[in-house]
mmCIF file of C-alpha atoms in Angstrom:
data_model
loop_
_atom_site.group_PDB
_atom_site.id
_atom_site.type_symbol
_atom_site.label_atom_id
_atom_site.label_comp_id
_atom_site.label_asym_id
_atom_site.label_seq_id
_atom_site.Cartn_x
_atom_site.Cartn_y
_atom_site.Cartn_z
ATOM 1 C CA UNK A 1 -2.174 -34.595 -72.302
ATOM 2 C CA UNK A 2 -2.776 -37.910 -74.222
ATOM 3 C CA UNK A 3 -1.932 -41.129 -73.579
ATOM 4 C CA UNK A 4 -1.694 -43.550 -76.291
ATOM 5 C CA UNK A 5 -1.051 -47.007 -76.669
ATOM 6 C CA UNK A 6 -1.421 -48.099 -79.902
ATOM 7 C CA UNK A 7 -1.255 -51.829 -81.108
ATOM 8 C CA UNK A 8 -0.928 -55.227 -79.528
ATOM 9 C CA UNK A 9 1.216 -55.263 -76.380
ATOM 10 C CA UNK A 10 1.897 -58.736 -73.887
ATOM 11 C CA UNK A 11 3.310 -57.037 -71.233
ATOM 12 C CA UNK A 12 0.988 -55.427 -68.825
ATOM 13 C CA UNK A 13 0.644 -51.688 -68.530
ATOM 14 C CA UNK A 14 1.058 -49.540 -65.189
ATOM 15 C CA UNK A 15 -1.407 -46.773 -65.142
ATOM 16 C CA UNK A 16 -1.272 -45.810 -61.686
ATOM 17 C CA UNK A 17 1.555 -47.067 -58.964
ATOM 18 C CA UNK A 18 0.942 -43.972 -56.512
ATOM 19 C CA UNK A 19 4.609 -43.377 -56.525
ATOM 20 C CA UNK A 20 4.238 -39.121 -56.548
ATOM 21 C CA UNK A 21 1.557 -36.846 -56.530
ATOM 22 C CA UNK A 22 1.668 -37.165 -52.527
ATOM 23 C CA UNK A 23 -1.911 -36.960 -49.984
ATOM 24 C CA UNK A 24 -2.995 -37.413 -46.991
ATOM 25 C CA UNK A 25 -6.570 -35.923 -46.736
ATOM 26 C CA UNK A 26 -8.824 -37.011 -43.463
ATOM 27 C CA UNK A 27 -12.800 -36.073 -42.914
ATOM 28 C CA UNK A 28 -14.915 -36.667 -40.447
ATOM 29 C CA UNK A 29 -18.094 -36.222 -42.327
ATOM 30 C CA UNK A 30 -19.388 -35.047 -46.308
ATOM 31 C CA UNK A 31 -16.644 -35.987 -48.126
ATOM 32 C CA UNK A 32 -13.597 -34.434 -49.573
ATOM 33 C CA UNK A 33 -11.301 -34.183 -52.793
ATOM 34 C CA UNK A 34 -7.902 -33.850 -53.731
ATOM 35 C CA UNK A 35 -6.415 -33.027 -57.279
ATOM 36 C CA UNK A 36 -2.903 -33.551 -57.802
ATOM 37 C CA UNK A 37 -0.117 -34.025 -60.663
ATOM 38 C CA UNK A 38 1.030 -37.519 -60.776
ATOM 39 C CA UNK A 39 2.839 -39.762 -63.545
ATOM 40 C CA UNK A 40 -0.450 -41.041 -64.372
ATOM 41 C CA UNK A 41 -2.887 -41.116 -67.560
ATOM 42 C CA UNK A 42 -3.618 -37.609 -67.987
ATOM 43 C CA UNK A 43 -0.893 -36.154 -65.818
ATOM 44 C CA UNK A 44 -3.225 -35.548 -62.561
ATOM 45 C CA UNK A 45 -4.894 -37.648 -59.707
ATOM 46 C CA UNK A 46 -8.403 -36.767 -58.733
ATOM 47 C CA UNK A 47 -9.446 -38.537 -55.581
ATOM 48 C CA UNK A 48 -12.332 -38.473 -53.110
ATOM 49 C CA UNK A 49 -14.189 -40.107 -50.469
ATOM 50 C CA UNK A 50 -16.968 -39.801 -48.657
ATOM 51 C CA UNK A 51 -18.549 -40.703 -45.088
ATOM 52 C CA UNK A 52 -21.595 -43.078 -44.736
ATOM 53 C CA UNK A 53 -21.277 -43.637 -41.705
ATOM 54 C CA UNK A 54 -19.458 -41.964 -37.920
ATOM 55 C CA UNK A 55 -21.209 -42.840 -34.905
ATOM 56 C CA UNK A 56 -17.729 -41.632 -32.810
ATOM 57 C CA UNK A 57 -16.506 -38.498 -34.529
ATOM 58 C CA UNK A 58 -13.455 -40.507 -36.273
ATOM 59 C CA UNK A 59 -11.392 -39.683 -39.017
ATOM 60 C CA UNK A 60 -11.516 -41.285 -42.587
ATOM 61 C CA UNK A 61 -8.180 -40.978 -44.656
ATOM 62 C CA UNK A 62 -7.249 -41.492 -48.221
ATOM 63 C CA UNK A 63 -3.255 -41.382 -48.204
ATOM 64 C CA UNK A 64 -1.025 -41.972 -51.080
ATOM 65 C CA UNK A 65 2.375 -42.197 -50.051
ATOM 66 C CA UNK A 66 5.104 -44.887 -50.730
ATOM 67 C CA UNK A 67 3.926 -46.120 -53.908
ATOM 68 C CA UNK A 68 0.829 -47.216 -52.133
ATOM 69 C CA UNK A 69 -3.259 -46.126 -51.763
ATOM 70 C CA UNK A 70 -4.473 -46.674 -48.537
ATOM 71 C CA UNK A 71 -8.328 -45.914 -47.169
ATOM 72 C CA UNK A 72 -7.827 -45.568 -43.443
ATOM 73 C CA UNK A 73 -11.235 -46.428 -41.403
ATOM 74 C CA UNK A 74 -11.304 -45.595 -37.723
ATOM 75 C CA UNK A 75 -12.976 -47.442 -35.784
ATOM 76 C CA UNK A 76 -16.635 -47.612 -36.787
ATOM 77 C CA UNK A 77 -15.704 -45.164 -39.507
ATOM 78 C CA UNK A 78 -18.419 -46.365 -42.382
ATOM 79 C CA UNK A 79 -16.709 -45.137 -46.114
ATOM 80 C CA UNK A 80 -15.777 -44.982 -49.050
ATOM 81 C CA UNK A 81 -13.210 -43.966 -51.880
ATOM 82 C CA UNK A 82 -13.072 -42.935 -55.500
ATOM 83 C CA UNK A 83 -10.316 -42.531 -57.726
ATOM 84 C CA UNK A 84 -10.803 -41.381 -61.179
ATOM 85 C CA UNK A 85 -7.780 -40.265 -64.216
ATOM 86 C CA UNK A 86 -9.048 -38.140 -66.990
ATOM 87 C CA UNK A 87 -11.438 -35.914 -65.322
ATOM 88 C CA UNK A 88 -10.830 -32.062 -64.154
ATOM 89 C CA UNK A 89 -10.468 -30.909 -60.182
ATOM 90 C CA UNK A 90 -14.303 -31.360 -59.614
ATOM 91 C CA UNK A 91 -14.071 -34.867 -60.977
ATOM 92 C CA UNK A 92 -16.177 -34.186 -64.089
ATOM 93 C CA UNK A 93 -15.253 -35.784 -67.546
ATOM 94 C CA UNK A 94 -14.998 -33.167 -70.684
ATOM 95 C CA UNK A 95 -12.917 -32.750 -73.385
ATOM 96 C CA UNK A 96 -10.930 -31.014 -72.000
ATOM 97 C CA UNK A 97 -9.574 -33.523 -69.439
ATOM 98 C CA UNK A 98 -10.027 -36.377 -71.834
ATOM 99 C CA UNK A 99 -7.197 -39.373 -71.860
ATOM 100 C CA UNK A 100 -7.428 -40.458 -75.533
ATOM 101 C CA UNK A 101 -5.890 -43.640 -74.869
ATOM 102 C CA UNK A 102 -6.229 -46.300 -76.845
ATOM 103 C CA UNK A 103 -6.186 -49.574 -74.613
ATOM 104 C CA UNK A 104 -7.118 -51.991 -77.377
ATOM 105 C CA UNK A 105 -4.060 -54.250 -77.448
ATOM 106 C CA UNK A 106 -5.204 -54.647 -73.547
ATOM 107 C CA UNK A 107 -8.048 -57.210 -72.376
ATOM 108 C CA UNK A 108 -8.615 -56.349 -68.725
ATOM 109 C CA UNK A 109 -7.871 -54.153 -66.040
ATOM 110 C CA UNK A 110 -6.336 -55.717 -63.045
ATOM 111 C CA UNK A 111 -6.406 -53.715 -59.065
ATOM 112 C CA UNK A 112 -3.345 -55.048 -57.402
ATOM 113 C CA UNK A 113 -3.766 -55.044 -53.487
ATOM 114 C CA UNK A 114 -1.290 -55.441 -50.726
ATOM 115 C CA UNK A 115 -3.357 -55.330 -47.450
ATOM 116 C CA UNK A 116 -7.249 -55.514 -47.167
ATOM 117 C CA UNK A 117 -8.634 -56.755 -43.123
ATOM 118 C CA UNK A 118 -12.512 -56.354 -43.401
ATOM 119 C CA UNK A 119 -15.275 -57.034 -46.466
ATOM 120 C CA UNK A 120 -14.573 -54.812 -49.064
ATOM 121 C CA UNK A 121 -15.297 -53.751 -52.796
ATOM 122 C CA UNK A 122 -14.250 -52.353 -55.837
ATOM 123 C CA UNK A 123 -15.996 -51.016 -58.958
ATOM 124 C CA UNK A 124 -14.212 -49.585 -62.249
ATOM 125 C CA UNK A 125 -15.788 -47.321 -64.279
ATOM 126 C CA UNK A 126 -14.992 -46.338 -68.245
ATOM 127 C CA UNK A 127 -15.370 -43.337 -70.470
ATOM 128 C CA UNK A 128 -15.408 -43.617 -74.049
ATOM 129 C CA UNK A 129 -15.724 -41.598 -77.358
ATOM 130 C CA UNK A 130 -17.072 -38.681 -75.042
ATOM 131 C CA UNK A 131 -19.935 -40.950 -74.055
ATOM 132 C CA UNK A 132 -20.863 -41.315 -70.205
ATOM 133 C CA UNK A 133 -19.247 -43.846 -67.711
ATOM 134 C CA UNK A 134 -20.026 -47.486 -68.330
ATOM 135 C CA UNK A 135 -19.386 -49.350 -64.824
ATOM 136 C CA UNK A 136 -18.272 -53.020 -63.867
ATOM 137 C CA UNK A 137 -19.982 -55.418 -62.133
ATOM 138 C CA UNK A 138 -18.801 -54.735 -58.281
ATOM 139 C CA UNK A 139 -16.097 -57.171 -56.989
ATOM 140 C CA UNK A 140 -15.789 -58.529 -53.593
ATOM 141 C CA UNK A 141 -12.104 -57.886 -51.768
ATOM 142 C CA UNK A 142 -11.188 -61.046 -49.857
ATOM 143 C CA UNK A 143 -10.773 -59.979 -45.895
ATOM 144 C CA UNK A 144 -8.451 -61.146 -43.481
ATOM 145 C CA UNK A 145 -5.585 -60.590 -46.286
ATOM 146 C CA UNK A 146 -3.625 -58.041 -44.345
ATOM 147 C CA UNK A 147 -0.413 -57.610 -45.430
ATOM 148 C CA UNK A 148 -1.304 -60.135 -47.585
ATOM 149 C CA UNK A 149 -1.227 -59.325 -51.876
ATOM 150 C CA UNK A 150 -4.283 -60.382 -53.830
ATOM 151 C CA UNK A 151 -5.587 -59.092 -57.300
ATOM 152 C CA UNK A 152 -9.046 -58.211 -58.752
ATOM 153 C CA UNK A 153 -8.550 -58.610 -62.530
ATOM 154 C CA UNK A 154 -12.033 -56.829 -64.673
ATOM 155 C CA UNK A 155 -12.007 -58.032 -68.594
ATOM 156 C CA UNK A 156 -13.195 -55.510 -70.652
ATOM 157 C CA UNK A 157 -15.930 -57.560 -71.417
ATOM 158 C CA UNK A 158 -17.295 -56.525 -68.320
ATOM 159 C CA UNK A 159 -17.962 -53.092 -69.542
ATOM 160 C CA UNK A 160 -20.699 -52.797 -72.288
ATOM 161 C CA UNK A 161 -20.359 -50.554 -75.259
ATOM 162 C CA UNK A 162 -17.191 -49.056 -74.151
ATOM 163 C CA UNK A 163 -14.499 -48.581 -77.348
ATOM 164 C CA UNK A 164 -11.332 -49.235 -75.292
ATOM 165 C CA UNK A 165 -9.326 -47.479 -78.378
ATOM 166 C CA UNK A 166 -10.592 -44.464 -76.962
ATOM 167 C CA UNK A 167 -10.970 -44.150 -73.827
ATOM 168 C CA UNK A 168 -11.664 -40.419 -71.758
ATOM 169 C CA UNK A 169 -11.771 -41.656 -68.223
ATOM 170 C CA UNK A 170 -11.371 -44.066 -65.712
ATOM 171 C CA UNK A 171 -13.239 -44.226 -62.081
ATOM 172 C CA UNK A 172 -12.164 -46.705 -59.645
ATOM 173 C CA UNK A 173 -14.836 -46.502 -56.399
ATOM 174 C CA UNK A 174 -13.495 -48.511 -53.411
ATOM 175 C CA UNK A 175 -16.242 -49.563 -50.242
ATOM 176 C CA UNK A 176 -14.376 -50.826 -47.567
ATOM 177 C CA UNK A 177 -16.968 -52.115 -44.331
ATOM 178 C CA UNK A 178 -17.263 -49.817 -41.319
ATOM 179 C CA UNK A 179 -13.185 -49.831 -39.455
ATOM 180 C CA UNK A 180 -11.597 -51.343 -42.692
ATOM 181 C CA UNK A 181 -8.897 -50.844 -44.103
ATOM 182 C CA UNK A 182 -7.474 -51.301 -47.792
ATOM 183 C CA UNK A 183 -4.010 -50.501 -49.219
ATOM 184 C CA UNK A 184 -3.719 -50.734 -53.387
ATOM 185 C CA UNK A 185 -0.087 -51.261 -54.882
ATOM 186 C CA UNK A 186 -1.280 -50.650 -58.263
ATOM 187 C CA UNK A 187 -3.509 -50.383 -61.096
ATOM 188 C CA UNK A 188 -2.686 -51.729 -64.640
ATOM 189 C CA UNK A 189 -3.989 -52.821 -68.186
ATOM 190 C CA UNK A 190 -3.255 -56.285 -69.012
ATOM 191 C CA UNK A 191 -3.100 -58.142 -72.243
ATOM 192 C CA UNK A 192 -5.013 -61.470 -72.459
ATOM 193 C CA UNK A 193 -3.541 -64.673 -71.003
ATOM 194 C CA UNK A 194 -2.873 -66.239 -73.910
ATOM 195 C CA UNK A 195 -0.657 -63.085 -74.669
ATOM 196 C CA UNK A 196 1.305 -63.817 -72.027
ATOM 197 C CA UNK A 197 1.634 -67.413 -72.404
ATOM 198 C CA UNK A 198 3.253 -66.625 -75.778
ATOM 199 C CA UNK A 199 5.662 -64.198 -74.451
ATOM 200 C CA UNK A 200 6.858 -66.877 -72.488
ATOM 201 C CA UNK A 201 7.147 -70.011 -75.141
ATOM 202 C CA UNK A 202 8.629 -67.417 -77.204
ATOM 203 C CA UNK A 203 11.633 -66.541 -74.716
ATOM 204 C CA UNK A 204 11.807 -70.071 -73.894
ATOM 205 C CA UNK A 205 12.394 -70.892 -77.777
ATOM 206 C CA UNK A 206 15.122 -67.950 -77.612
ATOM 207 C CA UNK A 207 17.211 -69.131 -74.921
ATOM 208 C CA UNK A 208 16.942 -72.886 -76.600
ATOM 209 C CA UNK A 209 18.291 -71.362 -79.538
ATOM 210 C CA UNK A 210 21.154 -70.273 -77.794
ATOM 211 C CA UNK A 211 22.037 -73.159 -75.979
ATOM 212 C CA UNK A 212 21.773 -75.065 -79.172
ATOM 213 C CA UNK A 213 24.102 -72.706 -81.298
ATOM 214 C CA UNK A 214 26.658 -72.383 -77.553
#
């Protein structure tokens, strides 16, 4: 399934707001998958996540329900999430999973979060011409924002090389602190500010327009 975007866009583009494709998959060690069909780039959801750390036997959880992501520590529970579009149920990239989407009219990608309590981060990774992943630069999660929103925006920039008119895959690999807890709203492609900024002079100029010919 391909997923195209072609030219210049200001408004921003949802690629993921977890509102189907339904988990709620707990470990207690290794780490452990899910592959599901979702309104998302590609039509499915891979997920994982994975155990560092369990000195009491506790569960981890990744849990998409609501419209919302959560990775559920228990207490002392030491791990860590991925979430990737464009790969197959193993979480490998190939052509045959590939996204073909062409993001250029984008500028950044931009994690929306709704509740985070401990130290946390978040790294993106893209997939391009059939190349391999190209990661980000690993951004820090402010704590003590539970129930609280925040955003990590990632400019393209940030990613080397990659040819965002064609990109395969996307990874997004969330470390949350031993206990924490993290719940993502959503996940989108956004144009550049100054995009935005002329959205808005423009629909300002509109409605002035109006009023002047009322």
């Amino acid at each position: 399934m391909a997923f195209l975007v072609v030219g210049s866009t200001a408004h921003a583009l949802i690629l993921d707001d977890f509102v189907d494709g339904n988990i709620n998959n707990a470990i207690t060690s290794g780490m452990g998958a899910t592959y599901t069909a979702a309104t998302v780039p590609g039509g499915f959801r891979y997920t994982d996540h994975f155990i560092d750390s369990n000195p009491l036997g506790l569960t981890h959880s990744n849990i998409i329900v609501n419209g919302i992501f959560a990775s559920d520590s228990k207490t002392l529970v030491d791990a860590g999430s991925e979430i990737a579009w464009g790969v197959d149920s193993n979480g490998n990239a190939g052509v045959g999973t590939d996204l073909s989407a062409n993001l250029s009219g984008f500028s950044a990608f931009k994690i929306n979060i709704l509740s985070n309590d401990l130290p946390a981060t978040i790294q993106l990774g893209v997939r391009s011409n059939s190349g391999s992943f190209v990661n980000s630069s690993v951004y820090n999660v402010a704590p003590g924002m539970i129930m609280m929103n925040q955003s990590i925006t990632i400019n393209f920039s940030d990613f080397g090389g990659v040819d965002f008119s064609d990109v395969d895959a996307i990874s997004m690999v969330i470390n949350t602190s031993a206990s924490g807890d993290i719940v993502i709203d959503s996940f989108e492609a956004v144009p550049e500010p100054a995009s935005m900024i002329a959205l808005g002079l423009g629909a300002a100029a509109l409605v002035a327009r109006r009023k002047r010919n009322s």
